[in-house]
């Protein structure tokens, strides 16, 4: 059997995108076959290019057009879409076409600090403002509700009262680097 192909969707920095590409470059069964962004200036695109993974940018209109997206994903024979800091809402036709095959990472212990506008640093600032004693990462299936899909797994880390939002971000990010690729690998093995 051939390799299972992942598409990573990323809007920004792309540290998870790079981590996923590197992790699966050692795999006989899985590869990151496509990196897709909604932003031409996403650093994730640079990382993909440097690591030899095909990458592309789609406009908002294209992302929401099934006659663009479905043939594209078919062309790359994509088994799973992995969101890694991808900000646009995923359109319903994609959620339906890839039921339980679109996965997102969120930088808090959902349902805490999720929903519209809660991404990246906004989340870590909210964790600080709430005085939470722990934070963590959530991997969940993507549904049509922002951050609302079924939770697959969470990893947590304790916080100290003097942790700044940057400290919180750093602790949480370590979890993402450590666990996200292996979670994806396990999900793909079960497909
Ligand atoms: C990650 O921390 C991810 O959890 C978060 O964006 C960051 C992307 O970093 N996602 C969200 O906030 C989704 N609501 P990266 O571009 O370096 O991978």
Coordinates of N, CA and C and ligand atoms in Angstrom, one line a residue:
X1 N 0.8 -1.2 0.0 CA 0.0 0.0 0.0 C 0.9 1.3 0.0
X2 N 0.4 2.3 -0.7 CA 1.2 3.6 -0.8 C 1.1 4.3 0.6
X3 N 1.8 5.4 0.6 CA 1.8 6.2 1.8 C 0.4 7.0 1.9
X4 N 0.0 7.2 3.2 CA -1.1 8.1 3.4 C -0.6 9.5 3.4
X5 N -1.4 10.3 2.7 CA -1.0 11.7 2.5 C -1.8 12.7 3.4
X6 N -1.0 13.6 4.0 CA -1.6 14.6 4.9 C -1.5 15.9 4.2
X7 N -2.5 16.8 4.3 CA -2.4 18.2 4.0 C -2.4 19.0 5.3
X8 N -1.3 19.8 5.4 CA -1.3 20.7 6.6 C -1.8 22.1 6.1
X9 N -2.7 22.6 6.9 CA -3.2 24.0 6.6 C -2.7 24.9 7.7
X10 N -2.0 26.0 7.3 CA -1.4 26.8 8.3 C -1.4 28.3 7.8
X11 N -1.7 29.2 8.8 CA -1.8 30.6 8.4 C -0.5 31.4 8.8
X12 N 0.3 30.9 9.7 CA 1.3 31.8 10.3 C 2.7 31.2 10.3
X13 N 3.3 31.2 11.5 CA 4.6 30.9 11.8 C 5.0 29.5 11.2
X14 N 4.2 28.5 11.5 CA 4.4 27.2 10.9 C 5.4 26.3 11.7
X15 N 5.5 26.5 13.0 CA 6.4 25.6 13.7 C 5.8 24.2 13.8
X16 N 4.5 24.1 13.9 CA 3.9 22.8 13.9 C 3.9 22.1 12.5
X17 N 3.8 23.0 11.5 CA 3.9 22.5 10.1 C 5.3 21.8 9.9
X18 N 6.3 22.5 10.3 CA 7.7 22.0 10.1 C 7.9 20.8 10.9
X19 N 7.3 20.8 12.2 CA 7.5 19.6 13.0 C 6.8 18.4 12.4
X20 N 5.7 18.6 11.8 CA 4.9 17.5 11.2 C 5.7 17.0 10.0
X21 N 6.2 17.9 9.2 CA 7.0 17.5 8.0 C 8.2 16.6 8.4
X22 N 8.9 17.2 9.4 CA 10.1 16.5 9.8 C 9.8 15.1 10.4
X23 N 8.8 15.1 11.3 CA 8.4 13.8 11.9 C 8.1 12.7 10.9
X24 N 7.2 13.1 9.9 CA 6.8 12.1 8.9 C 7.8 11.8 7.8
X25 N 8.9 12.7 7.8 CA 9.9 12.4 6.7 C 10.6 11.1 7.0
X26 N 10.5 10.6 8.3 CA 11.1 9.3 8.6 C 10.1 8.2 8.6
X27 N 8.9 8.4 8.1 CA 7.8 7.4 8.1 C 7.7 6.6 6.8
X28 N 7.5 5.3 6.8 CA 7.2 4.6 5.6 C 5.8 4.7 5.2
X29 N 4.9 5.1 6.0 CA 3.5 5.0 5.8 C 2.8 6.4 5.6
X30 N 3.4 7.4 6.1 CA 2.7 8.7 6.1 C 3.6 9.8 5.6
X31 N 3.1 10.8 4.8 CA 3.9 11.9 4.4 C 3.0 13.2 4.4
X32 N 3.6 14.3 4.7 CA 3.0 15.6 4.4 C 3.1 15.9 2.9
X33 N 2.0 15.8 2.2 CA 2.1 15.9 0.7 C 1.8 17.3 0.3
X34 N 1.2 18.1 1.1 CA 0.8 19.5 0.7 C 0.7 20.4 1.9
X35 N 1.2 21.6 1.8 CA 1.0 22.6 2.8 C 0.2 23.7 2.1
X36 N -0.9 24.1 2.7 CA -1.8 25.1 2.2 C -2.0 26.2 3.1
X37 N -2.0 27.4 2.6 CA -2.2 28.6 3.5 C -3.2 29.5 2.9
X38 N -3.8 30.4 3.7 CA -4.6 31.4 3.2 C -3.9 32.8 3.1
X39 N -2.6 32.7 3.5 CA -1.8 34.0 3.5 C -0.5 33.8 2.7
X40 N -0.3 34.7 1.9 CA 1.0 34.7 1.0 C 2.2 34.8 1.9
X41 N 2.1 35.5 3.1 CA 3.2 35.8 3.9 C 3.4 34.8 5.0
X42 N 2.7 33.7 5.0 CA 2.8 32.7 6.1 C 4.2 32.1 6.1
X43 N 4.9 32.1 7.2 CA 6.2 31.5 7.2 C 6.2 30.0 7.0
X44 N 5.1 29.4 7.3 CA 4.9 28.0 7.0 C 5.2 27.7 5.6
X45 N 4.9 28.6 4.7 CA 5.2 28.3 3.2 C 6.7 28.2 3.0
X46 N 7.4 29.1 3.6 CA 8.9 29.1 3.5 C 9.4 27.8 4.0
X47 N 8.9 27.4 5.2 CA 9.4 26.1 5.8 C 9.1 24.9 4.8
X48 N 7.9 24.9 4.3 CA 7.5 23.8 3.4 C 8.5 23.8 2.2
X49 N 8.7 25.0 1.6 CA 9.5 25.0 0.4 C 10.9 24.5 0.7
X50 N 11.5 25.0 1.9 CA 12.8 24.5 2.3 C 12.9 23.0 2.5
X51 N 11.8 22.5 2.9 CA 11.8 21.0 3.2 C 11.3 20.2 2.0
X52 N 11.1 20.9 0.9 CA 10.7 20.2 -0.4 C 9.3 19.7 -0.4
X53 N 8.4 20.3 0.3 CA 7.0 19.9 0.3 C 6.2 20.9 -0.5
X54 N 5.4 20.4 -1.5 CA 4.5 21.3 -2.3 C 3.7 22.2 -1.4
X55 N 3.6 23.5 -1.8 CA 2.8 24.4 -1.0 C 2.0 25.3 -1.9
X56 N 1.0 25.9 -1.4 CA 0.2 26.8 -2.1 C -0.7 27.7 -1.3
X57 N -1.1 28.8 -1.9 CA -2.0 29.7 -1.2 C -3.4 29.7 -1.8
X58 N -4.4 29.7 -1.0 CA -5.7 29.8 -1.6 C -6.4 31.1 -1.1
X59 N -7.2 31.7 -1.9 CA -7.9 32.9 -1.4 C -9.1 32.4 -0.6
X60 N -9.8 33.3 0.1 CA -11.0 33.0 0.8 C -12.1 32.4 -0.1
X61 N -12.2 33.0 -1.3 CA -13.2 32.5 -2.2 C -12.9 31.0 -2.6
X62 N -11.6 30.8 -2.9 CA -11.2 29.4 -3.3 C -11.4 28.4 -2.2
X63 N -11.1 28.8 -1.0 CA -11.2 27.9 0.2 C -12.7 27.5 0.4
X64 N -13.6 28.4 0.0 CA -15.0 28.2 0.2 C -15.7 27.6 -1.0
X65 N -14.9 27.2 -2.0 CA -15.5 26.7 -3.3 C -15.1 25.2 -3.4
X66 N -16.2 24.4 -3.4 CA -15.9 23.0 -3.4 C -15.3 22.5 -4.7
X67 N -15.6 23.3 -5.8 CA -15.1 22.9 -7.1 C -13.6 23.2 -7.2
X68 N -13.1 23.9 -6.3 CA -11.6 24.2 -6.2 C -11.0 23.2 -5.2
X69 N -11.6 23.1 -4.0 CA -10.9 22.4 -2.9 C -11.0 20.9 -3.1
X70 N -12.1 20.4 -3.5 CA -12.2 18.9 -3.5 C -11.3 18.3 -4.6
X71 N -11.3 18.8 -5.8 CA -10.3 18.3 -6.8 C -8.9 18.4 -6.3
X72 N -8.6 19.5 -5.7 CA -7.2 19.8 -5.2 C -6.8 18.7 -4.2
X73 N -7.7 18.4 -3.2 CA -7.3 17.4 -2.2 C -7.3 16.0 -2.8
X74 N -8.1 15.8 -3.9 CA -8.1 14.5 -4.6 C -6.8 14.4 -5.3
X75 N -6.4 15.5 -6.0 CA -5.1 15.4 -6.8 C -3.9 15.0 -5.9
X76 N -3.9 15.4 -4.7 CA -2.8 15.0 -3.8 C -3.2 13.8 -2.9
X77 N -4.3 13.2 -3.2 CA -4.7 12.0 -2.6 C -4.7 12.1 -1.0
X78 N -5.3 13.2 -0.6 CA -5.2 13.5 0.9 C -6.2 12.7 1.7
X79 N -5.6 12.0 2.7 CA -6.4 11.2 3.6 C -6.8 12.0 4.8
X80 N -6.0 13.0 5.2 CA -6.4 13.8 6.4 C -5.9 15.2 6.3
X81 N -6.7 16.1 6.8 CA -6.3 17.5 6.8 C -5.9 17.9 8.2
X82 N -4.7 18.4 8.4 CA -4.3 18.7 9.7 C -4.1 20.2 9.8
X83 N -4.9 20.8 10.7 CA -4.8 22.3 10.9 C -3.7 22.6 11.9
X84 N -2.9 23.5 11.5 CA -1.8 23.9 12.4 C -1.7 25.4 12.4
X85 N -2.5 26.0 13.3 CA -2.5 27.5 13.3 C -3.2 28.1 12.1
X86 N -4.3 27.4 11.6 CA -5.0 27.9 10.4 C -6.2 28.6 10.9
X87 N -6.3 29.9 10.5 CA -7.4 30.7 11.1 C -8.7 30.7 10.5
X88 N -8.9 30.6 9.1 CA -10.2 30.6 8.6 C -11.1 29.5 9.1
X89 N -12.4 29.7 9.1 CA -13.3 28.7 9.4 C -13.4 27.7 8.2
X90 N -13.4 26.4 8.5 CA -13.4 25.4 7.5 C -14.9 25.3 7.0
X91 N -15.0 25.4 5.6 CA -16.4 25.3 5.1 C -17.1 24.0 5.3
X92 N -18.4 24.0 5.4 CA -19.2 22.8 5.7 C -18.9 21.7 4.7
X93 N -18.8 22.0 3.4 CA -18.6 20.9 2.4 C -17.3 20.1 2.7
X94 N -16.3 20.8 3.3 CA -15.0 20.1 3.6 C -15.2 19.2 4.9
X95 N -15.9 19.8 5.9 CA -16.2 19.1 7.1 C -17.0 17.8 6.7
X96 N -17.9 17.9 5.8 CA -18.7 16.8 5.4 C -17.9 15.8 4.6
X97 N -17.1 16.3 3.7 CA -16.3 15.4 2.8 C -15.2 14.7 3.6
X98 N -14.7 15.3 4.7 CA -13.6 14.7 5.5 C -14.1 14.5 6.9
X99 N -15.2 13.9 7.1 CA -15.7 13.7 8.5 C -14.7 12.9 9.3
X100 N -14.4 13.4 10.5 CA -13.4 12.8 11.3 C -12.0 12.6 10.7
X101 N -11.8 13.4 9.6 CA -10.5 13.4 9.0 C -9.9 14.8 8.8
X102 N -10.5 15.8 9.6 CA -9.9 17.1 9.7 C -9.7 17.3 11.2
X103 N -8.4 17.6 11.6 CA -8.0 17.7 13.0 C -7.4 19.0 13.2
X104 N -7.7 19.6 14.4 CA -7.1 20.9 14.7 C -6.4 20.8 16.1
X105 N -5.4 21.7 16.2 CA -4.8 21.8 17.5 C -5.1 23.2 18.1
X106 N -5.5 23.2 19.3 CA -5.9 24.5 20.0 C -5.0 24.6 21.2
X107 N -4.5 25.8 21.4 CA -3.5 26.0 22.5 C -4.1 26.3 23.9
X108 N -5.1 25.5 24.2 CA -5.7 25.6 25.6 C -6.4 24.3 25.9
X109 N -6.9 24.2 27.1 CA -7.6 23.0 27.5 C -9.1 23.3 27.2
X110 N -9.5 23.1 26.0 CA -10.9 23.3 25.6 C -11.8 22.5 26.6
X111 N -13.0 23.0 26.9 CA -13.7 24.2 26.4 C -13.2 25.5 26.9
X112 N -12.2 25.5 27.8 CA -11.7 26.8 28.3 C -10.9 27.5 27.1
X113 N -11.2 28.8 27.0 CA -10.5 29.7 26.1 C -10.5 29.3 24.7
X114 N -11.7 28.9 24.2 CA -11.9 28.6 22.8 C -12.9 29.6 22.2
X115 N -13.2 29.4 20.9 CA -14.2 30.2 20.2 C -13.5 31.3 19.3
X116 N -14.4 32.0 18.7 CA -14.0 33.0 17.8 C -13.0 34.0 18.4
X117 N -11.9 34.4 17.7 CA -11.0 35.3 18.2 C -10.0 34.7 19.2
X118 N -10.2 33.5 19.6 CA -9.2 32.9 20.5 C -8.2 32.0 19.8
X119 N -7.1 32.7 19.5 CA -6.0 32.0 18.8 C -4.7 32.6 19.3
X120 N -3.7 31.7 19.2 CA -2.3 32.2 19.5 C -2.2 32.9 20.8
X121 N -1.7 34.1 20.8 CA -1.4 34.8 22.0 C -2.6 35.2 22.8
X122 N -3.7 35.4 22.1 CA -4.9 35.8 22.7 C -5.3 34.7 23.8
X123 N -5.1 33.5 23.4 CA -5.4 32.4 24.3 C -4.5 32.4 25.5
X124 N -3.2 32.6 25.4 CA -2.3 32.6 26.5 C -2.6 33.8 27.4
X125 N -3.0 34.9 26.9 CA -3.3 36.1 27.7 C -4.6 35.8 28.5
X126 N -5.5 35.1 27.9 CA -6.8 34.8 28.6 C -6.5 33.8 29.7
X127 N -5.6 32.8 29.5 CA -5.2 31.9 30.5 C -4.7 32.6 31.7
X128 N -3.8 33.6 31.4 CA -3.1 34.4 32.5 C -4.2 35.2 33.2
X129 N -5.1 35.9 32.5 CA -6.1 36.8 33.1 C -7.0 36.0 34.0
X130 N -7.3 34.7 33.6 CA -8.2 33.9 34.4 C -7.5 33.3 35.6
X131 N -6.2 33.4 35.7 CA -5.5 32.9 36.8 C -5.5 31.4 36.9
X132 N -5.5 30.7 35.7 CA -5.5 29.3 35.6 C -4.3 28.7 36.2
X133 N -4.4 27.6 36.8 CA -3.2 26.9 37.4 C -2.6 25.9 36.5
X134 N -3.3 25.6 35.4 CA -2.7 24.8 34.3 C -3.1 25.3 33.0
X135 N -2.4 24.9 32.0 CA -2.8 25.1 30.6 C -2.5 23.8 29.8
X136 N -2.7 23.9 28.5 CA -2.4 22.6 27.8 C -2.8 22.8 26.3
X137 N -2.8 21.7 25.6 CA -3.2 21.7 24.2 C -4.3 20.7 24.0
X138 N -5.2 21.0 23.1 CA -6.3 20.1 22.8 C -6.2 19.8 21.3
X139 N -6.3 18.5 21.0 CA -6.5 18.1 19.6 C -7.9 17.6 19.4
X140 N -8.6 18.2 18.4 CA -10.0 17.9 18.3 C -10.3 17.8 16.8
X141 N -11.4 17.1 16.5 CA -12.0 17.0 15.2 C -12.6 18.4 14.9
X142 N -12.6 18.7 13.6 CA -13.1 20.0 13.2 C -14.6 19.8 12.8
X143 N -15.4 20.6 13.4 CA -16.8 20.7 13.0 C -17.1 22.1 12.5
X144 N -18.4 22.3 12.2 CA -18.7 23.7 11.7 C -18.8 24.7 12.8
X145 N -18.6 24.3 14.1 CA -18.6 25.2 15.2 C -17.1 25.5 15.6
X146 N -16.7 26.8 15.6 CA -15.3 27.1 15.9 C -14.9 26.5 17.2
X147 N -13.9 25.7 17.2 CA -13.3 25.0 18.4 C -14.3 24.1 19.1
X148 N -15.4 23.7 18.3 CA -16.4 23.0 19.0 C -16.5 21.5 18.7
X149 N -15.6 21.0 17.8 CA -15.6 19.6 17.5 C -15.2 18.6 18.6
X150 N -15.5 17.4 18.4 CA -15.2 16.4 19.4 C -13.7 16.3 19.8
X151 N -13.5 16.3 21.1 CA -12.1 16.3 21.6 C -11.5 14.9 21.5
X152 N -10.3 14.9 20.9 CA -9.6 13.6 20.8 C -8.7 13.3 21.9
X153 N -7.8 14.3 22.3 CA -6.9 14.2 23.4 C -6.4 15.6 23.9
X154 N -6.1 15.6 25.2 CA -5.6 16.8 25.7 C -4.3 16.5 26.5
X155 N -3.4 17.4 26.5 CA -2.2 17.3 27.4 C -2.1 18.6 28.2
X156 N -1.7 18.5 29.4 CA -1.7 19.7 30.3 C -0.3 19.8 30.9
X157 N -0.1 21.1 31.4 CA 1.1 21.4 32.1 C 0.8 22.4 33.2
X158 N 1.4 22.2 34.4 CA 1.1 23.2 35.4 C 1.7 24.6 35.2
X159 N 1.0 25.6 35.7 CA 1.5 26.9 35.6 C 1.8 27.5 37.0
X160 N 2.8 28.4 37.1 CA 3.0 29.1 38.4 C 2.4 30.5 38.3
X161 N 2.1 31.0 39.5 CA 1.4 32.3 39.5 C 2.2 33.4 38.8
X162 N 3.5 33.3 38.8 CA 4.3 34.3 38.1 C 4.6 34.1 36.6
X163 N 4.0 33.0 36.1 CA 4.2 32.8 34.6 C 3.6 34.0 33.8
X164 N 4.3 34.5 32.9 CA 3.7 35.6 32.0 C 3.0 34.9 30.9
X165 N 2.2 35.6 30.1 CA 1.6 35.0 28.9 C 2.7 34.3 28.0
X166 N 3.9 35.0 27.9 CA 5.0 34.4 27.1 C 5.4 33.0 27.6
X167 N 5.5 33.0 29.0 CA 5.9 31.7 29.6 C 4.9 30.7 29.4
X168 N 3.6 31.1 29.5 CA 2.5 30.1 29.3 C 2.6 29.6 27.8
X169 N 2.8 30.5 26.9 CA 2.9 30.1 25.5 C 4.0 29.1 25.3
X170 N 5.1 29.4 25.9 CA 6.3 28.5 25.8 C 6.0 27.1 26.3
X171 N 5.4 27.1 27.5 CA 5.1 25.7 28.1 C 4.1 25.0 27.2
X172 N 3.1 25.7 26.7 CA 2.1 25.0 25.9 C 2.7 24.5 24.6
X173 N 3.6 25.4 24.0 CA 4.2 25.1 22.7 C 5.0 23.8 22.8
X174 N 5.7 23.6 23.9 CA 6.5 22.4 24.1 C 5.6 21.2 24.0
X175 N 4.4 21.3 24.5 CA 3.5 20.1 24.4 C 3.1 19.9 22.9
X176 N 2.9 20.9 22.2 CA 2.5 20.8 20.8 C 3.6 20.1 20.0
X177 N 4.9 20.5 20.2 CA 6.0 19.9 19.5 C 6.2 18.5 19.9
X178 N 5.9 18.2 21.1 CA 6.1 16.8 21.6 C 5.1 15.8 21.2
X179 N 3.8 16.3 21.2 CA 2.7 15.3 21.0 C 1.9 15.4 19.7
X180 N 1.9 16.5 19.0 CA 0.9 16.6 17.9 C 1.2 15.6 16.8
X181 N 2.4 15.4 16.3 CA 2.7 14.5 15.2 C 2.3 13.0 15.6
X182 N 2.6 12.7 16.9 CA 2.3 11.3 17.2 C 0.8 11.0 17.3
X183 N 0.0 12.1 17.7 CA -1.4 11.9 17.8 C -2.0 11.7 16.4
X184 N -1.4 12.5 15.4 CA -1.9 12.4 14.0 C -1.5 11.0 13.5
X185 N -0.3 10.6 13.8 CA 0.1 9.3 13.3 C -0.8 8.2 13.8
X186 N -1.2 8.3 15.1 CA -2.1 7.2 15.6 C -3.5 7.3 14.9
X187 N -4.0 8.5 14.7 CA -5.3 8.6 14.0 C -5.2 8.0 12.6
X188 N -4.1 8.3 11.9 CA -4.0 7.8 10.6 C -3.9 6.3 10.5
X189 N -3.2 5.7 11.5 CA -3.1 4.3 11.6 C -4.5 3.6 11.8
X190 N -5.3 4.4 12.5 CA -6.7 3.8 12.8 C -7.7 4.0 11.6
X191 N -7.3 4.8 10.6 CA -8.2 5.1 9.5 C -8.5 3.9 8.7
Ligands
LIG1 C1 -0.3 27.0 17.7 O1 0.0 27.3 19.0 C2 -1.7 26.5 17.6 O2 -2.1 25.7 18.8 C3 -2.5 27.7 17.5 O3 -1.7 28.6 16.7 C4 -0.3 28.3 16.9 C5 0.3 28.1 15.5 O4 1.7 28.1 15.7 N1 -3.8 27.5 17.0 C6 -4.8 28.2 17.4 O5 -4.8 29.2 18.1 C7 -6.2 27.8 16.8 N2 -7.3 28.4 17.4 P1 2.6 27.6 14.4 O6 2.2 28.4 13.2 O7 4.0 28.0 14.8 O8 2.4 26.1 14.2

